[in-house]
Short mmCIF file of C-alpha atoms and ligand atoms in Angstrom, two decimals:
data_model
loop_
_atom_site.label_atom_id
_atom_site.label_comp_id
_atom_site.label_asym_id
_atom_site.label_seq_id
_atom_site.Cartn_x
_atom_site.Cartn_y
_atom_site.Cartn_z
CA MET A 1 170.69 -5.84 137.13
CA PHE A 2 167.49 -4.30 136.10
CA ILE A 3 165.03 -7.06 135.72
CA ILE A 4 162.08 -5.90 133.31
CA ASP A 5 158.42 -7.60 132.68
CA GLY A 6 157.42 -6.78 129.60
CA PRO A 7 155.59 -5.79 127.56
CA ALA A 8 154.45 -2.25 129.46
CA GLU A 9 151.84 0.70 128.72
CA LEU A 10 154.33 3.76 129.48
CA ARG A 11 151.56 6.51 131.06
CA GLY A 12 151.78 9.83 133.16
CA GLU A 13 154.27 12.98 133.34
CA ILE A 14 157.95 12.90 134.62
CA SER A 15 160.67 15.80 135.12
CA VAL A 16 163.36 15.20 132.59
CA GLN A 17 167.51 15.46 134.16
CA GLY A 18 170.36 18.33 133.84
CA ALA A 19 172.53 16.88 130.77
CA LYS A 20 175.25 15.33 131.63
CA ASN A 21 177.43 16.32 128.84
CA SER A 22 176.89 19.87 129.33
CA THR A 23 177.63 19.14 133.79
CA LEU A 24 180.26 17.56 132.58
CA PRO A 25 182.36 20.81 130.87
CA LEU A 26 180.99 23.15 133.20
CA LEU A 27 182.11 21.46 136.23
CA SER A 28 185.49 22.05 134.23
CA ALA A 29 184.89 25.12 133.70
CA ALA A 30 184.55 26.17 137.37
CA LEU A 31 187.95 25.31 138.13
CA LEU A 32 188.66 28.41 136.04
CA CYS A 33 186.98 30.55 138.05
CA LYS A 34 187.65 32.52 140.95
CA GLY A 35 184.88 31.81 143.93
CA GLN A 36 182.08 30.17 144.24
CA THR A 37 180.66 27.91 141.21
CA VAL A 38 176.49 26.85 141.72
CA LEU A 39 175.59 24.09 139.52
CA HIS A 40 171.57 24.01 139.78
CA ASN A 41 169.82 21.14 138.47
CA CYS A 42 173.29 18.65 138.15
CA PRO A 43 172.26 15.23 137.53
CA GLU A 44 173.40 12.41 140.16
CA LEU A 45 174.98 10.34 137.89
CA SER A 46 178.60 8.36 138.47
CA ASP A 47 180.58 10.06 135.78
CA VAL A 48 179.28 13.63 137.01
CA ASN A 49 180.63 11.43 140.80
CA ILE A 50 184.17 11.50 138.83
CA ALA A 51 184.34 15.04 138.16
CA VAL A 52 183.76 16.04 141.13
CA LYS A 53 186.14 14.13 142.24
CA ILE A 54 188.73 15.51 139.79
CA LEU A 55 188.09 18.59 141.43
CA GLU A 56 188.62 17.34 144.49
CA HIS A 57 191.98 15.91 143.89
CA LEU A 58 192.92 19.58 142.24
CA GLY A 59 192.34 21.31 145.37
CA CYS A 60 188.44 22.41 144.82
CA ARG A 61 186.12 22.19 147.75
CA CYS A 62 182.40 20.72 145.92
CA ARG A 63 179.66 19.99 147.68
CA ARG A 64 176.15 18.49 147.16
CA GLU A 65 172.42 19.78 147.81
CA GLY A 66 170.07 17.98 146.34
CA HIS A 67 170.71 18.96 142.93
CA ASP A 68 173.20 21.56 143.33
CA LEU A 69 176.46 21.33 143.19
CA ILE A 70 178.55 23.74 145.01
CA VAL A 71 182.33 24.53 143.52
CA ASP A 72 184.36 26.26 145.26
CA SER A 73 187.01 26.84 142.51
CA ALA A 74 191.19 26.32 144.29
CA ILE A 75 194.07 24.58 142.25
CA THR A 76 196.63 22.84 144.39
CA SER A 77 197.87 19.77 142.25
CA CYS A 78 197.67 19.98 137.93
CA GLU A 79 197.95 15.97 137.92
CA ILE A 80 194.54 14.07 137.58
CA PRO A 81 195.98 10.88 138.25
CA GLU A 82 195.26 7.50 136.86
CA ASP A 83 193.09 6.37 138.10
CA LEU A 84 190.29 9.00 137.71
CA MET A 85 191.40 9.19 134.00
CA ARG A 86 190.72 6.09 133.73
CA GLY A 87 187.34 5.93 135.12
CA MET A 88 185.96 8.12 132.38
CA ARG A 89 186.59 9.24 129.58
CA SER A 90 185.55 12.03 128.60
CA SER A 91 188.48 13.94 132.02
CA ILE A 92 189.90 15.34 128.44
CA VAL A 93 187.87 17.65 128.63
CA PHE A 94 189.81 18.94 132.00
CA LEU A 95 193.03 19.08 129.94
CA GLY A 96 192.14 22.92 128.27
CA ALA A 97 191.36 24.79 131.70
CA MET A 98 194.02 23.06 133.98
CA ALA A 99 195.96 24.45 131.25
CA ALA A 100 195.00 27.72 131.12
CA ARG A 101 194.24 27.98 135.26
CA CYS A 102 198.05 27.06 136.21
CA GLY A 103 200.25 27.14 133.23
CA ARG A 104 200.69 23.33 133.09
CA ALA A 105 198.72 20.19 133.42
CA ARG A 106 199.64 16.26 133.57
CA LEU A 107 197.49 13.58 132.74
CA CYS A 108 197.43 10.40 131.58
CA SER A 109 195.93 9.73 127.74
CA PRO A 110 192.65 8.83 127.46
CA GLY A 111 193.29 6.03 125.70
CA GLY A 112 190.27 3.73 123.55
CA CYS A 113 186.99 2.93 124.91
CA GLU A 114 183.86 1.11 124.84
CA LEU A 115 182.56 3.43 120.92
CA GLY A 116 185.75 2.51 118.56
CA PRO A 117 189.11 4.66 119.27
CA ARG A 118 188.42 8.14 120.58
CA PRO A 119 191.42 9.72 118.94
CA ILE A 120 192.20 13.13 120.90
CA ASP A 121 194.31 14.48 117.94
CA LEU A 122 192.25 17.28 117.53
CA HIS A 123 192.51 18.82 121.64
CA LEU A 124 195.78 18.49 121.24
CA SER A 125 196.62 20.11 117.79
CA SER A 126 194.28 23.17 118.83
CA LEU A 127 195.43 23.76 122.19
CA ARG A 128 199.13 23.21 120.43
CA ARG A 129 197.98 26.51 118.37
CA LEU A 130 196.82 28.63 121.56
CA GLY A 131 200.65 28.17 122.59
CA VAL A 132 200.44 25.12 124.90
CA GLU A 133 202.91 22.91 124.35
CA ILE A 134 202.61 19.15 124.84
CA ASP A 135 205.01 15.48 125.40
CA GLU A 136 202.75 13.01 125.03
CA SER A 137 205.26 10.44 125.83
CA GLY A 138 204.74 7.24 128.18
CA GLY A 139 201.23 6.81 128.18
CA TRP A 140 200.82 10.45 130.05
CA LEU A 141 200.45 14.11 128.85
CA THR A 142 202.16 16.83 129.85
CA CYS A 143 201.85 20.45 129.26
CA THR A 144 202.80 23.39 129.65
CA ALA A 145 202.25 26.98 128.12
CA PRO A 146 205.52 29.05 128.78
CA GLN A 147 204.36 32.07 127.60
CA GLY A 148 200.41 31.51 128.62
CA ILE A 149 197.88 30.84 126.39
CA GLN A 150 197.42 33.33 123.03
CA GLY A 151 195.12 34.14 121.31
CA ALA A 152 194.84 31.98 117.61
CA TYR A 153 193.11 31.36 114.63
CA VAL A 154 192.08 27.19 114.51
CA SER A 155 189.98 25.51 111.54
CA LEU A 156 188.68 22.33 113.56
CA ALA A 157 188.92 18.87 110.62
CA PHE A 158 186.04 18.13 111.99
CA PRO A 159 183.75 20.04 114.53
CA SER A 160 183.90 17.53 117.68
CA VAL A 161 182.09 18.09 120.40
CA GLY A 162 186.00 17.38 123.37
CA ALA A 163 187.71 19.68 121.42
CA THR A 164 185.61 22.43 120.84
CA GLU A 165 184.93 22.69 124.70
CA ASN A 166 188.72 22.26 125.17
CA LEU A 167 189.49 25.21 122.66
CA ILE A 168 186.85 27.24 124.76
CA LEU A 169 188.02 26.48 127.98
CA ALA A 170 191.54 27.11 127.69
CA ALA A 171 191.12 30.28 125.05
CA VAL A 172 188.08 32.58 127.24
CA CYS A 173 191.32 33.62 130.00
CA ALA A 174 193.94 33.34 126.97
CA LYS A 175 195.89 36.90 125.42
CA GLY A 176 194.39 38.28 122.83
CA THR A 177 191.79 36.55 120.64
CA THR A 178 190.60 33.58 119.57
CA ILE A 179 188.94 32.12 116.18
CA ILE A 180 187.34 28.43 116.22
CA ALA A 181 186.38 27.59 112.58
CA ASN A 182 183.99 24.45 112.29
CA ALA A 183 183.58 24.62 115.60
CA ALA A 184 181.11 22.25 117.02
CA ARG A 185 177.57 23.69 117.51
CA GLU A 186 175.77 21.33 120.50
CA PRO A 187 173.34 22.76 122.11
CA GLU A 188 175.32 21.58 125.47
CA ILE A 189 178.17 24.03 124.07
CA CYS A 190 176.02 27.16 124.22
CA ASP A 191 175.09 26.23 128.12
CA LEU A 192 179.04 26.31 128.81
CA CYS A 193 179.36 29.50 126.52
CA GLU A 194 176.35 31.17 128.29
CA TYR A 195 178.12 30.07 132.22
CA LEU A 196 181.59 31.61 130.51
CA ASN A 197 180.12 34.76 129.53
CA ARG A 198 177.72 35.21 132.91
CA CYS A 199 181.82 35.12 135.02
CA GLY A 200 182.96 37.52 132.86
CA GLY A 201 183.48 35.99 129.66
CA ARG A 202 183.51 37.39 126.44
CA VAL A 203 182.66 34.42 124.15
CA TYR A 204 181.18 34.94 121.13
CA GLY A 205 178.96 32.91 118.14
CA ALA A 206 177.77 30.29 120.51
CA GLY A 207 175.83 27.79 118.38
CA GLU A 208 177.20 29.08 115.50
CA SER A 209 180.54 26.76 113.48
CA CYS A 210 182.37 30.13 113.74
CA LEU A 211 183.27 31.18 117.69
CA ILE A 212 184.79 33.67 118.66
CA ILE A 213 186.72 34.03 121.81
CA ASP A 214 188.30 37.81 123.24
CA GLY A 215 190.40 36.55 126.44
CA VAL A 216 189.86 38.57 129.57
CA LYS A 217 191.95 38.27 132.88
CA GLU A 218 189.78 36.48 135.21
CA LEU A 219 186.01 34.92 135.41
CA PHE A 220 184.16 34.66 138.84
CA GLY A 221 182.19 31.85 139.85
CA CYS A 222 178.33 32.60 139.39
CA GLU A 223 175.46 30.68 139.29
CA HIS A 224 174.28 28.64 136.64
CA ARG A 225 171.33 26.10 135.49
CA VAL A 226 172.74 23.47 133.39
CA MET A 227 170.26 22.42 130.25
CA PRO A 228 167.80 20.26 129.86
CA ASP A 229 169.82 16.56 129.20
CA ARG A 230 167.99 16.05 125.23
CA ILE A 231 168.89 12.31 125.55
CA ALA A 232 168.03 11.49 128.63
CA ALA A 233 164.71 12.96 126.16
CA VAL A 234 164.76 11.24 123.49
CA THR A 235 165.22 7.65 125.28
CA TYR A 236 162.32 8.34 127.34
CA MET A 237 160.12 9.52 123.87
CA ALA A 238 161.45 5.94 122.38
CA ALA A 239 160.14 3.71 125.66
CA ALA A 240 156.47 5.58 125.23
CA ALA A 241 156.82 4.56 121.10
CA VAL A 242 157.84 1.28 121.80
CA SER A 243 155.12 0.56 124.69
CA GLY A 244 152.29 2.42 123.04
CA GLY A 245 152.34 4.61 125.66
CA ASN A 246 151.68 8.52 126.07
CA ILE A 247 153.74 10.67 128.25
CA THR A 248 154.72 13.95 128.91
CA LEU A 249 157.87 14.87 129.64
CA ARG A 250 158.82 18.04 131.80
CA ASP A 251 161.77 20.60 132.06
CA VAL A 252 162.16 20.21 128.35
CA ASP A 253 163.99 22.22 125.76
CA ASN A 254 162.00 21.75 123.02
CA THR A 255 164.40 23.59 120.59
CA HIS A 256 166.85 21.04 121.24
CA ILE A 257 164.39 18.51 120.46
CA LEU A 258 163.88 19.51 117.10
CA PRO A 259 165.91 17.12 115.17
CA MET A 260 165.64 14.11 116.21
CA LEU A 261 162.13 14.06 116.03
CA ALA A 262 161.46 13.20 111.94
CA PRO A 263 161.90 9.00 113.06
CA PHE A 264 158.65 10.13 115.97
CA GLU A 265 156.98 11.40 113.01
CA GLU A 266 157.79 8.40 110.73
CA SER A 267 157.01 5.99 112.79
CA GLY A 268 153.34 7.23 113.65
CA CYS A 269 153.93 8.85 117.09
CA GLU A 270 152.40 12.06 117.58
CA VAL A 271 154.33 14.99 119.37
CA ARG A 272 153.41 18.20 120.86
CA GLN A 273 155.67 20.62 122.71
CA MET A 274 154.54 23.09 124.58
CA GLY A 275 156.83 25.96 125.84
CA GLY A 276 159.23 23.34 128.50
CA CYS A 277 157.06 19.88 127.97
CA LEU A 278 157.06 17.51 125.12
CA ASN A 279 153.16 14.73 125.15
CA ILE A 280 154.19 11.47 122.86
CA MET A 281 151.71 9.15 122.42
CA ALA A 282 152.45 6.50 119.98
CA PRO A 283 150.64 4.28 117.69
CA ARG A 284 149.52 0.98 118.44
CA ARG A 285 152.05 -1.45 116.36
CA LEU A 286 155.05 2.11 114.85
CA GLY A 287 156.19 2.29 111.72
CA PRO A 288 159.68 2.22 110.35
CA VAL A 289 161.67 4.65 111.46
CA LYS A 290 162.98 4.76 108.23
CA HIS A 291 166.62 6.19 107.78
CA ILE A 292 168.91 7.20 110.76
CA ARG A 293 172.24 9.11 109.62
CA THR A 294 174.14 10.46 112.76
CA MET A 295 175.50 13.94 111.80
CA PRO A 296 176.44 16.43 113.91
CA TYR A 297 174.36 19.11 115.56
CA PRO A 298 172.06 19.69 114.14
CA GLY A 299 172.20 16.62 112.81
CA PHE A 300 170.38 13.57 114.18
CA PRO A 301 173.00 12.69 117.41
CA THR A 302 174.81 9.91 117.92
CA ASP A 303 173.64 9.70 121.31
CA ALA A 304 170.22 8.73 120.47
CA GLN A 305 170.69 6.60 117.87
CA PRO A 306 170.85 3.00 120.37
CA ALA A 307 167.16 3.67 121.83
CA VAL A 308 165.88 4.72 117.87
CA MET A 309 167.38 1.22 117.12
CA SER A 310 165.18 -0.45 119.40
CA MET A 311 162.10 1.64 118.04
CA ALA A 312 162.38 0.26 114.77
CA ALA A 313 163.37 -3.27 116.03
CA VAL A 314 159.51 -3.60 116.63
CA GLY A 315 158.33 -1.34 113.58
CA GLN A 316 156.57 -2.37 111.12
CA GLY A 317 158.61 -2.31 108.15
CA THR A 318 162.62 -1.96 107.08
CA SER A 319 165.11 0.84 108.43
CA VAL A 320 168.24 1.94 107.42
CA PHE A 321 170.90 3.43 109.99
CA VAL A 322 174.29 5.26 109.54
CA GLU A 323 176.44 6.07 112.19
CA ASN A 324 179.13 8.22 110.76
CA ILE A 325 180.37 9.43 114.34
CA PHE A 326 181.28 6.39 116.13
CA GLU A 327 183.03 3.48 114.80
CA ASN A 328 181.79 0.71 117.20
CA ARG A 329 178.14 2.28 118.17
CA TYR A 330 176.08 -1.23 117.17
CA ARG A 331 176.93 -3.42 120.26
CA HIS A 332 173.22 -3.12 121.22
CA ALA A 333 171.85 -5.03 117.96
CA GLN A 334 173.34 -7.86 119.50
CA GLY A 335 171.42 -7.62 122.52
CA LEU A 336 168.53 -6.98 120.83
CA GLY A 337 168.80 -9.92 118.55
CA ARG A 338 168.45 -11.72 121.42
CA MET A 339 164.84 -10.40 122.10
CA GLY A 340 164.69 -11.24 118.90
CA ALA A 341 165.55 -8.33 116.65
CA GLN A 342 165.54 -8.54 112.64
CA ILE A 343 169.09 -6.94 112.39
CA LYS A 344 171.95 -6.19 110.07
CA VAL A 345 175.30 -4.62 110.85
CA GLU A 346 177.99 -4.27 108.09
CA GLY A 347 180.04 -1.27 108.95
CA LYS A 348 178.62 2.09 110.00
CA VAL A 349 174.73 0.40 107.53
CA ALA A 350 172.57 -1.37 109.89
CA VAL A 351 169.39 -2.55 108.26
CA VAL A 352 166.37 -3.29 110.79
CA GLU A 353 163.08 -5.32 109.76
CA GLY A 354 160.85 -5.20 112.19
CA VAL A 355 159.47 -7.97 113.93
CA GLU A 356 156.24 -7.58 115.56
CA SER A 357 157.22 -8.76 119.11
CA LEU A 358 160.44 -9.21 120.98
CA THR A 359 161.30 -11.80 124.04
CA GLY A 360 162.70 -10.34 126.95
CA ALA A 361 166.34 -12.21 127.49
CA ALA A 362 169.12 -12.42 129.26
CA VAL A 363 171.25 -9.28 127.80
CA GLU A 364 174.43 -6.88 128.51
CA ALA A 365 175.06 -3.62 128.63
CA ALA A 366 177.94 -2.79 126.47
CA ASP A 367 177.69 1.17 126.49
CA LEU A 368 176.30 3.39 128.32
CA ARG A 369 173.23 4.61 125.03
CA GLY A 370 173.31 1.36 124.06
CA GLY A 371 171.98 -0.57 127.20
CA ALA A 372 169.60 2.71 128.01
CA ALA A 373 168.66 1.01 124.23
CA LEU A 374 168.06 -2.77 125.66
CA CYS A 375 166.08 -0.82 128.89
CA VAL A 376 163.64 0.66 126.41
CA ALA A 377 163.88 -2.57 123.89
CA ALA A 378 162.63 -4.30 127.08
CA LEU A 379 159.18 -2.46 127.23
CA ALA A 380 157.85 -3.90 124.29
CA ALA A 381 158.61 -7.14 124.67
CA GLU A 382 156.90 -10.88 125.81
CA GLY A 383 158.44 -11.92 129.15
CA ARG A 384 160.99 -11.01 131.65
CA THR A 385 164.48 -9.23 130.54
CA ARG A 386 167.41 -9.48 133.10
CA LEU A 387 170.09 -6.95 131.78
CA THR A 388 173.93 -7.08 132.97
CA GLY A 389 175.68 -4.11 133.10
CA GLU A 390 173.62 -1.35 134.24
CA ALA A 391 177.07 0.16 135.23
CA HIS A 392 176.99 1.44 132.38
CA ILE A 393 173.30 3.62 132.18
CA ARG A 394 174.01 4.82 136.05
CA ARG A 395 177.24 6.84 134.55
CA GLY A 396 174.48 8.75 132.24
CA TYR A 397 171.06 8.47 133.85
CA GLU A 398 169.50 9.51 136.84
CA ASP A 399 167.19 7.01 138.25
CA LEU A 400 166.36 5.17 134.37
CA ALA A 401 164.66 2.33 136.49
CA GLY A 402 162.63 5.05 138.48
CA GLY A 403 162.23 7.11 136.01
CA LEU A 404 160.05 4.15 133.89
CA ARG A 405 159.12 2.97 137.20
CA GLU A 406 156.90 6.14 137.58
CA LEU A 407 155.47 5.71 134.67
CA GLY A 408 154.20 2.38 135.01
CA ALA A 409 156.54 0.00 133.53
CA ARG A 410 158.05 -3.17 135.93
CA VAL A 411 160.95 -2.77 136.39
CA ARG A 412 163.60 -3.70 139.11
CA GLU A 413 166.95 -3.27 140.39
CA SER A 414 168.50 -6.35 141.68
CA GLU A 415 171.66 -7.26 143.27
CA GLU A 416 171.40 -11.57 141.59
CA SER A 417 174.38 -12.09 139.26
C1 UD1 B 501 180.20 14.26 122.84
C2 UD1 B 501 179.75 14.26 124.35
C3 UD1 B 501 179.71 12.02 123.35
C4 UD1 B 501 178.94 12.07 122.57
C5 UD1 B 501 179.61 13.05 121.49
C6 UD1 B 501 178.98 13.16 119.99
C7 UD1 B 501 180.74 14.39 125.79
C8 UD1 B 501 180.66 13.88 127.32
N1 UD1 B 501 180.45 13.03 124.78
O1 UD1 B 501 182.02 13.10 122.68
O2 UD1 B 501 178.67 11.47 124.75
O3 UD1 B 501 178.41 11.23 122.15
O4 UD1 B 501 180.30 14.15 121.62
O5 UD1 B 501 177.81 13.97 120.46
O6 UD1 B 501 180.10 15.69 125.75
N2 UD1 B 501 187.57 13.01 116.78
C9 UD1 B 501 188.59 13.08 116.29
N3 UD1 B 501 189.96 13.65 116.72
C10 UD1 B 501 188.82 14.29 117.79
C11 UD1 B 501 188.63 14.00 118.39
C12 UD1 B 501 187.28 13.48 118.57
O7 UD1 B 501 188.69 12.27 115.35
O8 UD1 B 501 190.84 14.60 118.64
C13 UD1 B 501 186.53 12.30 115.52
C14 UD1 B 501 186.12 10.75 117.18
O9 UD1 B 501 187.21 9.74 116.64
C15 UD1 B 501 184.87 10.79 116.66
C16 UD1 B 501 184.32 12.16 116.03
O10 UD1 B 501 185.76 13.27 116.11
O11 UD1 B 501 184.50 10.56 115.13
C17 UD1 B 501 183.25 12.71 116.86
O12 UD1 B 501 183.54 12.83 118.32
P1 UD1 B 501 183.23 14.39 119.19
O13 UD1 B 501 182.80 15.10 119.14
O14 UD1 B 501 185.04 14.50 119.74
O15 UD1 B 501 183.07 12.98 120.87
P2 UD1 B 501 183.29 13.19 122.10
O16 UD1 B 501 183.45 14.65 122.85
O17 UD1 B 501 184.35 12.75 122.08
#
């Protein structure tokens, strides 16, 4: 568990880790490339460790040197065992690359998850359009591409991040051209396309809603720096905001932060962006964050909603959240409530009446971003918070406790239960 003694006032400078949500598809992409890929700025996370285990199981050799991850690509198996699939919901992102590299793939369906039902219908229907035959019986997905992957026109009913990634990975070495309409535009998609193009791929339009992919015969591994983690950055910004802090984040991509700035400005924080650095200075008492509606990029990201709700919990006034992406994404509201927050949740709407101060409590992280949000709130709370379930946090944050300590928070990790 994390033991957090509040309140804190964060000060200082810290570097932001590489992006989890970029690393996982990049590792899947490495499977498609001949030779060696070196990923720089690769965060040390339990989800990344699982992705590495999947690659090793499939036949790749992987080696970590600090924040460099070196993958020597080879494939001897086309099946991901159940324990690895269940270890990480996003392992579905290996599907497109495996189908493309081996012409077949077998993996168990990822099933439901802590954010509510997480369907993969768009992944499957769009891969079928590229000529992949998929059998879904017995809880397993068995995929074959008897004629090889064929370029096609695919229009996504929703700009799903995972489905877009799987399609790109399947299409990059397909016969002919693939056009993806209503593609996801998240920066992590751009990072994936940049890597693939550097490996010899021909993917055009990354960051736009229409992607054009001219299939190439082969890809060759290369060196690539994983983009900065915009969600880790916003988590530290929220931590500074609730604690009346003044911190500087290094290694951020400020353009990726823009869609998340509104609640910080609304609540009275001063944010200055300079090159790859971001400074945030919070007022003594935050105002409300007002209205947050989660949307696909460049809208406000669902992954940033929980940490910003912790700001709303102590911001003077009323804030309203509408969660449009995942069904079960207010589980942190219960923990915040235990700390004294006034939050009413009804379906996809949450109304938060900011209180003067929170009180430390025993709370449990139910999911990754919700767990980080409870950590943020604990910094604004009087007294001690004991946060269990921190394994969720390790899935996506490289040493969040250490990072907060570096900024002056009193956080320690304990084996107690
Ligand atoms: C990715 C991120 C996750 C982030 C999310 C939204 C990774 C590993 N995960 O998840 O951290 O919270 O984007 O930015 O990068 N949907 C369908 N059918 C499908 C696929 C998705 O209905 O086949 C729906 C989902 O139920 C959800 C919405 O589309 O309501 C968004 O999902 P998607 O963009 O696919 O998110 P993930 O790729 O799962």
